[in-house]
Short mmCIF file of C-alpha atoms and ligand atoms in Angstrom, two decimals:
data_model
loop_
_atom_site.label_atom_id
_atom_site.label_comp_id
_atom_site.label_asym_id
_atom_site.label_seq_id
_atom_site.Cartn_x
_atom_site.Cartn_y
_atom_site.Cartn_z
CA UNK A 1 0.01 -0.02 -0.04
CA UNK A 2 1.08 3.57 -0.64
CA UNK A 3 0.25 6.30 1.88
CA UNK A 4 -0.22 9.99 1.62
CA UNK A 5 -0.91 12.94 4.04
CA UNK A 6 -4.51 14.04 3.99
CA UNK A 7 -3.75 17.85 3.62
CA UNK A 8 -3.72 19.93 6.75
CA UNK A 9 -5.35 17.12 8.84
CA UNK A 10 -1.83 15.62 8.96
CA UNK A 11 -3.05 12.16 9.07
CA UNK A 12 -1.35 9.47 6.85
CA UNK A 13 -3.95 7.58 4.91
CA UNK A 14 -3.78 4.83 2.38
CA UNK A 15 -4.24 6.03 -1.11
CA UNK A 16 -6.85 3.57 -1.62
CA UNK A 17 -9.61 3.89 1.02
CA UNK A 18 -12.90 2.26 1.56
CA UNK A 19 -16.34 3.57 0.53
CA UNK A 20 -19.09 2.46 2.77
CA UNK A 21 -22.11 2.44 0.53
CA UNK A 22 -22.35 -1.11 -0.95
CA UNK A 23 -21.95 -2.90 2.53
CA UNK A 24 -25.46 -1.83 3.27
CA UNK A 25 -26.58 -5.05 1.48
CA UNK A 26 -24.29 -7.38 3.39
CA UNK A 27 -24.47 -9.16 6.84
CA UNK A 28 -22.03 -8.65 9.65
CA UNK A 29 -19.94 -11.66 8.90
CA UNK A 30 -19.40 -10.50 5.28
CA UNK A 31 -18.38 -7.04 6.48
CA UNK A 32 -16.04 -8.47 9.13
CA UNK A 33 -14.25 -10.44 6.27
CA UNK A 34 -13.99 -7.45 4.10
CA UNK A 35 -12.65 -5.24 6.89
CA UNK A 36 -10.11 -7.91 7.92
CA UNK A 37 -8.92 -8.04 4.29
CA UNK A 38 -8.73 -4.11 4.07
CA UNK A 39 -6.52 -4.01 7.18
CA UNK A 40 -4.39 -6.92 5.96
CA UNK A 41 -3.86 -5.01 2.61
CA UNK A 42 -2.93 -1.71 4.29
CA UNK A 43 -6.23 0.24 3.83
CA UNK A 44 -6.61 2.51 6.86
CA UNK A 45 -9.23 5.07 5.75
CA UNK A 46 -12.90 4.26 5.83
CA UNK A 47 -15.66 6.49 4.74
CA UNK A 48 -19.32 6.07 5.65
CA UNK A 49 -22.37 8.32 6.30
CA UNK A 50 -25.41 8.69 8.55
CA UNK A 51 -27.40 8.40 5.28
CA UNK A 52 -26.05 4.99 4.40
CA UNK A 53 -28.61 3.28 6.59
CA UNK A 54 -26.82 0.37 8.49
CA UNK A 55 -23.25 1.08 7.11
CA UNK A 56 -21.96 2.95 10.28
CA UNK A 57 -23.23 0.24 12.63
CA UNK A 58 -21.85 -2.64 10.52
CA UNK A 59 -18.45 -0.88 10.33
CA UNK A 60 -18.51 0.05 13.98
CA UNK A 61 -18.84 -3.64 14.94
CA UNK A 62 -16.10 -4.60 12.64
CA UNK A 63 -13.75 -1.83 13.92
CA UNK A 64 -14.46 -2.55 17.60
CA UNK A 65 -11.17 -3.46 19.48
CA UNK A 66 -8.83 -2.08 16.77
CA UNK A 67 -9.80 1.57 16.59
CA UNK A 68 -6.33 2.89 16.82
CA UNK A 69 -5.43 1.14 13.48
CA UNK A 70 -8.23 2.96 11.59
CA UNK A 71 -9.26 6.47 10.45
CA UNK A 72 -12.97 6.96 10.33
CA UNK A 73 -14.66 9.50 8.07
CA UNK A 74 -18.44 9.90 8.15
CA UNK A 75 -20.83 12.56 7.30
CA UNK A 76 -24.38 13.99 7.74
CA UNK A 77 -26.75 15.73 5.37
CA UNK A 78 -28.41 17.81 8.19
CA UNK A 79 -27.90 21.52 7.90
CA UNK A 80 -28.70 23.00 11.40
CA UNK A 81 -26.67 23.00 14.52
CA UNK A 82 -28.91 20.99 16.80
CA UNK A 83 -29.49 18.22 14.22
CA UNK A 84 -25.80 17.96 13.54
CA UNK A 85 -25.08 17.62 17.35
CA UNK A 86 -27.63 14.90 17.50
CA UNK A 87 -26.28 13.16 14.35
CA UNK A 88 -22.74 13.09 15.57
CA UNK A 89 -23.87 11.51 18.83
CA UNK A 90 -25.60 8.80 16.80
CA UNK A 91 -22.53 8.25 14.56
CA UNK A 92 -20.39 7.82 17.75
CA UNK A 93 -22.77 5.26 19.03
CA UNK A 94 -23.13 3.37 15.83
CA UNK A 95 -19.31 3.40 15.21
CA UNK A 96 -18.64 2.36 18.76
CA UNK A 97 -16.05 5.04 19.33
CA UNK A 98 -15.67 8.18 21.32
CA UNK A 99 -14.17 10.28 18.47
CA UNK A 100 -14.51 10.68 14.70
CA UNK A 101 -11.32 11.36 12.60
CA UNK A 102 -13.15 13.28 9.86
CA UNK A 103 -16.75 14.57 10.05
CA UNK A 104 -18.10 15.91 6.75
CA UNK A 105 -21.10 18.02 5.71
CA UNK A 106 -22.69 15.61 3.28
CA UNK A 107 -23.68 16.44 -0.33
CA UNK A 108 -24.09 20.19 -0.01
CA UNK A 109 -26.17 21.23 -3.00
CA UNK A 110 -25.70 24.81 -3.56
CA UNK A 111 -23.56 27.79 -2.30
CA UNK A 112 -26.68 29.03 -0.55
CA UNK A 113 -26.96 25.77 1.28
CA UNK A 114 -23.34 25.90 2.29
CA UNK A 115 -23.98 29.55 3.62
CA UNK A 116 -26.85 28.20 5.65
CA UNK A 117 -24.47 25.52 7.40
CA UNK A 118 -22.06 28.35 8.28
CA UNK A 119 -24.55 30.55 10.14
CA UNK A 120 -24.48 30.67 13.99
CA UNK A 121 -27.40 28.14 14.06
CA UNK A 122 -25.83 26.06 11.23
CA UNK A 123 -24.32 22.45 11.16
CA UNK A 124 -20.79 23.68 10.82
CA UNK A 125 -20.97 25.45 14.13
CA UNK A 126 -21.81 22.17 15.79
CA UNK A 127 -18.83 20.45 14.19
CA UNK A 128 -16.65 23.42 15.22
CA UNK A 129 -17.76 22.99 18.81
CA UNK A 130 -17.27 19.23 18.74
CA UNK A 131 -13.76 19.83 17.33
CA UNK A 132 -12.92 22.01 20.22
CA UNK A 133 -14.05 19.36 22.53
CA UNK A 134 -11.97 16.68 20.78
CA UNK A 135 -14.87 14.49 19.68
CA UNK A 136 -14.43 15.40 15.93
CA UNK A 137 -10.83 15.64 14.95
CA UNK A 138 -11.25 17.27 11.53
CA UNK A 139 -14.01 18.84 9.46
CA UNK A 140 -14.66 18.21 5.70
CA UNK A 141 -17.24 18.68 3.02
CA UNK A 142 -18.62 16.58 0.16
CA UNK A 143 -20.55 17.82 -2.74
CA UNK A 144 -21.41 17.02 -6.40
CA UNK A 145 -21.38 20.74 -7.41
CA UNK A 146 -18.19 22.50 -8.45
CA UNK A 147 -19.48 25.78 -7.25
CA UNK A 148 -20.05 24.48 -3.75
CA UNK A 149 -16.47 23.16 -3.50
CA UNK A 150 -15.04 26.39 -5.01
CA UNK A 151 -16.91 28.40 -2.30
CA UNK A 152 -15.78 26.02 0.41
CA UNK A 153 -12.25 26.32 -0.51
CA UNK A 154 -12.68 30.15 -0.48
CA UNK A 155 -13.86 30.09 3.08
CA UNK A 156 -10.70 28.15 4.17
CA UNK A 157 -12.84 26.47 6.90
CA UNK A 158 -12.58 22.82 5.60
CA UNK A 159 -9.72 20.47 5.98
CA UNK A 160 -10.78 18.10 3.29
CA UNK A 161 -12.99 18.12 0.17
CA UNK A 162 -14.74 15.08 -1.27
CA UNK A 163 -15.91 15.20 -4.94
CA UNK A 164 -16.50 12.79 -7.87
CA UNK A 165 -13.34 12.03 -9.75
CA UNK A 166 -12.95 9.20 -12.31
CA UNK A 167 -11.83 8.66 -15.85
CA UNK A 168 -15.23 9.65 -17.12
CA UNK A 169 -15.78 12.53 -14.70
CA UNK A 170 -12.77 14.85 -14.85
CA UNK A 171 -14.57 18.24 -14.49
CA UNK A 172 -13.49 18.63 -10.89
CA UNK A 173 -9.67 18.00 -11.61
CA UNK A 174 -9.10 21.86 -11.11
CA UNK A 175 -10.70 21.58 -7.72
CA UNK A 176 -8.40 18.85 -6.57
CA UNK A 177 -5.55 21.02 -7.81
CA UNK A 178 -6.79 24.07 -6.02
CA UNK A 179 -7.37 22.17 -2.81
CA UNK A 180 -3.84 20.53 -3.02
CA UNK A 181 -2.32 24.00 -3.36
CA UNK A 182 -4.09 25.15 -0.11
CA UNK A 183 -2.98 21.93 1.70
CA UNK A 184 -6.57 20.67 1.96
CA UNK A 185 -6.94 16.97 1.78
CA UNK A 186 -8.55 15.55 -1.36
CA UNK A 187 -10.96 12.55 -1.55
CA UNK A 188 -12.32 11.07 -4.69
CA UNK A 189 -15.73 9.62 -4.57
CA UNK A 190 -17.00 7.19 -7.26
CA UNK A 191 -13.35 6.67 -8.47
CA UNK A 192 -14.32 3.76 -10.75
CA UNK A 193 -17.41 5.48 -12.12
CA UNK A 194 -19.84 3.22 -10.34
CA UNK A 195 -18.47 0.12 -12.23
CA UNK A 196 -19.31 1.62 -15.55
CA UNK A 197 -15.76 1.13 -16.77
CA UNK A 198 -14.87 -2.43 -17.70
CA UNK A 199 -11.41 -2.39 -16.25
CA UNK A 200 -12.08 -1.23 -12.66
CA UNK A 201 -8.44 -1.73 -11.51
CA UNK A 202 -7.26 0.36 -14.51
CA UNK A 203 -9.82 3.04 -13.72
CA UNK A 204 -8.56 3.30 -10.18
CA UNK A 205 -4.91 3.42 -11.35
CA UNK A 206 -5.91 6.19 -13.67
CA UNK A 207 -7.01 8.56 -10.90
CA UNK A 208 -4.23 7.52 -8.44
CA UNK A 209 -1.97 8.80 -11.15
CA UNK A 210 -3.31 12.29 -10.21
CA UNK A 211 -0.71 13.93 -7.86
CA UNK A 212 -3.41 16.23 -6.49
CA UNK A 213 -5.48 13.37 -5.15
CA UNK A 214 -4.84 12.14 -1.67
CA UNK A 215 -7.27 9.18 -1.38
CA UNK A 216 -9.76 7.32 -3.58
CA UNK A 217 -12.71 5.60 -1.82
CA UNK A 218 -14.15 2.90 -4.13
CA UNK A 219 -17.15 1.19 -2.62
CA UNK A 220 -16.39 -2.51 -2.00
CA UNK A 221 -18.73 -5.40 -1.14
CA UNK A 222 -16.40 -8.38 -1.50
CA UNK A 223 -12.95 -9.58 -0.37
CA UNK A 224 -11.98 -9.95 -4.07
CA UNK A 225 -12.68 -6.25 -4.68
CA UNK A 226 -10.65 -5.21 -1.70
CA UNK A 227 -7.58 -7.24 -3.09
CA UNK A 228 -7.95 -5.91 -6.54
CA UNK A 229 -8.36 -2.27 -5.52
CA UNK A 230 -5.57 -2.34 -2.89
CA UNK A 231 -3.21 -3.67 -5.64
CA UNK A 232 -3.99 -0.78 -7.89
CA UNK A 233 -2.06 1.52 -5.31
CA UNK A 234 1.14 -0.15 -6.19
CA UNK A 235 0.77 -0.50 -9.94
CA UNK A 236 1.88 2.12 -12.47
CA UNK A 237 -0.56 3.13 -15.23
CA UNK A 238 0.84 2.33 -18.72
CA UNK A 239 0.45 4.64 -21.71
CA UNK A 240 -1.65 2.01 -23.54
CA UNK A 241 -3.93 1.60 -20.39
CA UNK A 242 -4.45 5.31 -20.19
CA UNK A 243 -5.39 5.73 -23.90
CA UNK A 244 -7.73 2.63 -23.75
CA UNK A 245 -9.56 4.03 -20.71
CA UNK A 246 -9.91 7.48 -22.11
CA UNK A 247 -11.30 5.91 -25.26
CA UNK A 248 -13.94 3.95 -23.35
CA UNK A 249 -14.72 7.07 -21.28
CA UNK A 250 -15.46 9.09 -24.43
CA UNK A 251 -17.80 6.28 -25.64
CA UNK A 252 -19.63 6.21 -22.31
CA UNK A 253 -20.38 9.94 -22.27
CA UNK A 254 -22.02 11.45 -19.02
CA UNK A 255 -25.46 10.00 -19.02
CA UNK A 256 -24.76 6.86 -16.93
CA UNK A 257 -25.59 5.75 -13.44
CA UNK A 258 -22.80 5.97 -10.85
CA UNK A 259 -24.57 3.61 -8.35
CA UNK A 260 -24.49 6.12 -5.53
CA UNK A 261 -28.15 4.97 -4.43
CA UNK A 262 -29.24 8.43 -3.62
CA UNK A 263 -32.42 7.89 -5.77
CA UNK A 264 -33.56 5.08 -3.48
CA UNK A 265 -35.77 3.83 -2.11
CA UNK A 266 -38.20 3.86 -5.08
CA UNK A 267 -41.78 3.66 -3.76
CA UNK A 268 -42.31 0.78 -6.28
CA UNK A 269 -39.42 -1.19 -4.96
CA UNK A 270 -37.26 -0.95 -8.04
CA UNK A 271 -33.49 -1.30 -7.38
CA UNK A 272 -32.79 1.47 -9.82
CA UNK A 273 -28.99 1.29 -9.95
CA UNK A 274 -29.26 -2.50 -10.29
CA UNK A 275 -31.34 -1.91 -13.47
CA UNK A 276 -28.61 0.17 -15.02
CA UNK A 277 -25.90 -2.25 -13.90
CA UNK A 278 -27.64 -5.10 -15.64
CA UNK A 279 -27.98 -3.00 -18.71
CA UNK A 280 -24.26 -2.19 -18.72
CA UNK A 281 -23.42 -5.80 -18.39
CA UNK A 282 -25.69 -6.45 -21.31
CA UNK A 283 -24.62 -3.68 -23.65
CA UNK A 284 -21.02 -2.97 -22.75
CA UNK A 285 -19.57 -6.12 -21.04
CA UNK A 286 -21.03 -8.47 -23.49
CA UNK A 287 -22.51 -10.67 -20.69
CA UNK A 288 -25.94 -10.82 -22.38
CA UNK A 289 -27.12 -14.22 -20.98
CA UNK A 290 -25.73 -13.59 -17.56
CA UNK A 291 -27.41 -10.10 -17.40
CA UNK A 292 -30.74 -11.57 -18.60
CA UNK A 293 -30.73 -14.21 -15.79
CA UNK A 294 -29.74 -11.69 -13.11
CA UNK A 295 -32.50 -9.26 -14.30
CA UNK A 296 -35.08 -12.02 -14.22
CA UNK A 297 -34.25 -12.53 -10.40
CA UNK A 298 -35.24 -9.02 -9.55
CA UNK A 299 -38.79 -8.80 -7.82
CA UNK A 300 -39.40 -5.48 -9.42
CA UNK A 301 -37.78 -4.25 -12.74
CA UNK A 302 -37.88 -1.35 -15.01
CA UNK A 303 -41.30 -2.19 -16.34
CA UNK A 304 -42.80 -1.54 -12.91
CA UNK A 305 -41.77 2.29 -12.88
CA UNK A 306 -44.84 4.31 -12.11
CA UNK A 307 -43.29 7.46 -13.37
CA UNK A 308 -43.66 9.28 -10.07
CA UNK A 309 -40.34 11.14 -10.71
CA UNK A 310 -39.10 10.96 -7.16
CA UNK A 311 -35.85 9.41 -8.28
CA UNK A 312 -35.10 12.13 -10.77
CA UNK A 313 -35.41 14.79 -8.12
CA UNK A 314 -32.86 12.87 -5.87
CA UNK A 315 -30.26 11.95 -8.49
CA UNK A 316 -27.20 14.37 -8.00
CA UNK A 317 -26.27 13.70 -11.80
CA UNK A 318 -29.79 14.87 -12.92
CA UNK A 319 -30.15 11.64 -14.96
CA UNK A 320 -33.38 11.17 -17.04
CA UNK A 321 -33.97 8.06 -15.02
CA UNK A 322 -37.47 7.34 -16.33
CA UNK A 323 -36.35 7.45 -19.90
CA UNK A 324 -33.32 5.31 -19.10
CA UNK A 325 -35.44 2.69 -17.44
CA UNK A 326 -37.61 2.72 -20.59
CA UNK A 327 -34.51 1.77 -22.48
CA UNK A 328 -33.69 -1.02 -19.92
CA UNK A 329 -37.18 -2.38 -20.27
CA UNK A 330 -36.86 -2.39 -23.99
CA UNK A 331 -33.67 -4.55 -23.78
CA UNK A 332 -34.94 -6.97 -21.10
CA UNK A 333 -38.76 -6.76 -21.37
CA UNK A 334 -38.94 -8.46 -24.71
S1 SF4 B 401 -40.02 7.34 -11.43
FE1 SF4 B 401 -40.13 5.10 -11.39
S2 SF4 B 401 -38.13 4.36 -10.75
FE2 SF4 B 401 -38.26 6.48 -10.12
S3 SF4 B 401 -38.91 6.46 -8.02
FE3 SF4 B 401 -40.81 6.74 -9.34
S4 SF4 B 401 -41.55 4.58 -9.66
FE4 SF4 B 401 -39.45 4.48 -8.91
S1 SF4 B 402 -29.63 6.92 -10.86
FE1 SF4 B 402 -28.52 8.74 -10.13
S2 SF4 B 402 -29.06 8.72 -7.89
FE2 SF4 B 402 -29.61 6.73 -8.67
S3 SF4 B 402 -27.76 5.42 -8.30
FE3 SF4 B 402 -27.51 6.21 -10.35
S4 SF4 B 402 -26.40 8.11 -10.25
FE4 SF4 B 402 -27.10 7.60 -8.18
#
């Protein structure tokens, strides 16, 4: 494993960290095995969120007894002071710890929303108070909007930023550079583009090649993925690999699902990212039979969409999910 300093926090983190979204589907034994493998491979930075349902609790149980070997990052989407004080207390309980290494404002959607968190009754004030008390060691911010991170960097009040960065989504590269120059730690979310790129290990190598990136946090839900992703930290990216990944990224465009799960739950019970994953396997990975079989095992599929539009309001990428599901239905529904 390769380690890097997370900006002004001063903590030394593995360049491949752990994203805590996918473990929501797993049981405690599976998560324990994954965390054991992470520690064995040298991963020491784990990112989760209040919003990832059972993720904090599962990780907290796995971490118990070895807290000193681990840096925990979590986050909350609340925006007012009292709610943040309450959420940090819940995080501490779920994670079975008495301090959080990095607490982040989660998915701030606009500069106005950021301003709200910075007011006297805002969420940032709660984190600042908890930092003074030693409960929260460092404060960060996550967003999908460039203008939010720009503004956050201007305020100089955050020790880390977290933003999407992968071979397909490179629009934020300048933010990583700007943060790096200010000694703000940089965390890449969705580093393998939600599995949309065929060569996941190559995709990870691609962004680890960026000198302004401190740590990438791919979501992992199997021991095999932990091994594969950890190895990427020690492997150089060849010119041929780089060109091939850039070609695939150009073909993929921007209208694709990153599997963040923010659109869930669907009131009709459709596992929306799973629909697009199966479509990707069918159209890009050339695993047609396998994709059909997996699709057939879903209780609810694209044909059950009631067009309520909830998911489109929640998708940070503003994807035309309903139209995209129609396409999935056209492929598998016949
Ligand atoms: S538009 Fe369809 S997929 Fe989206 S939340 Fe509504 S029913 Fe579910
Ligand atoms: S459709 Fe949008 S919100 Fe839902 S998982 Fe994909 S990228 Fe995330």
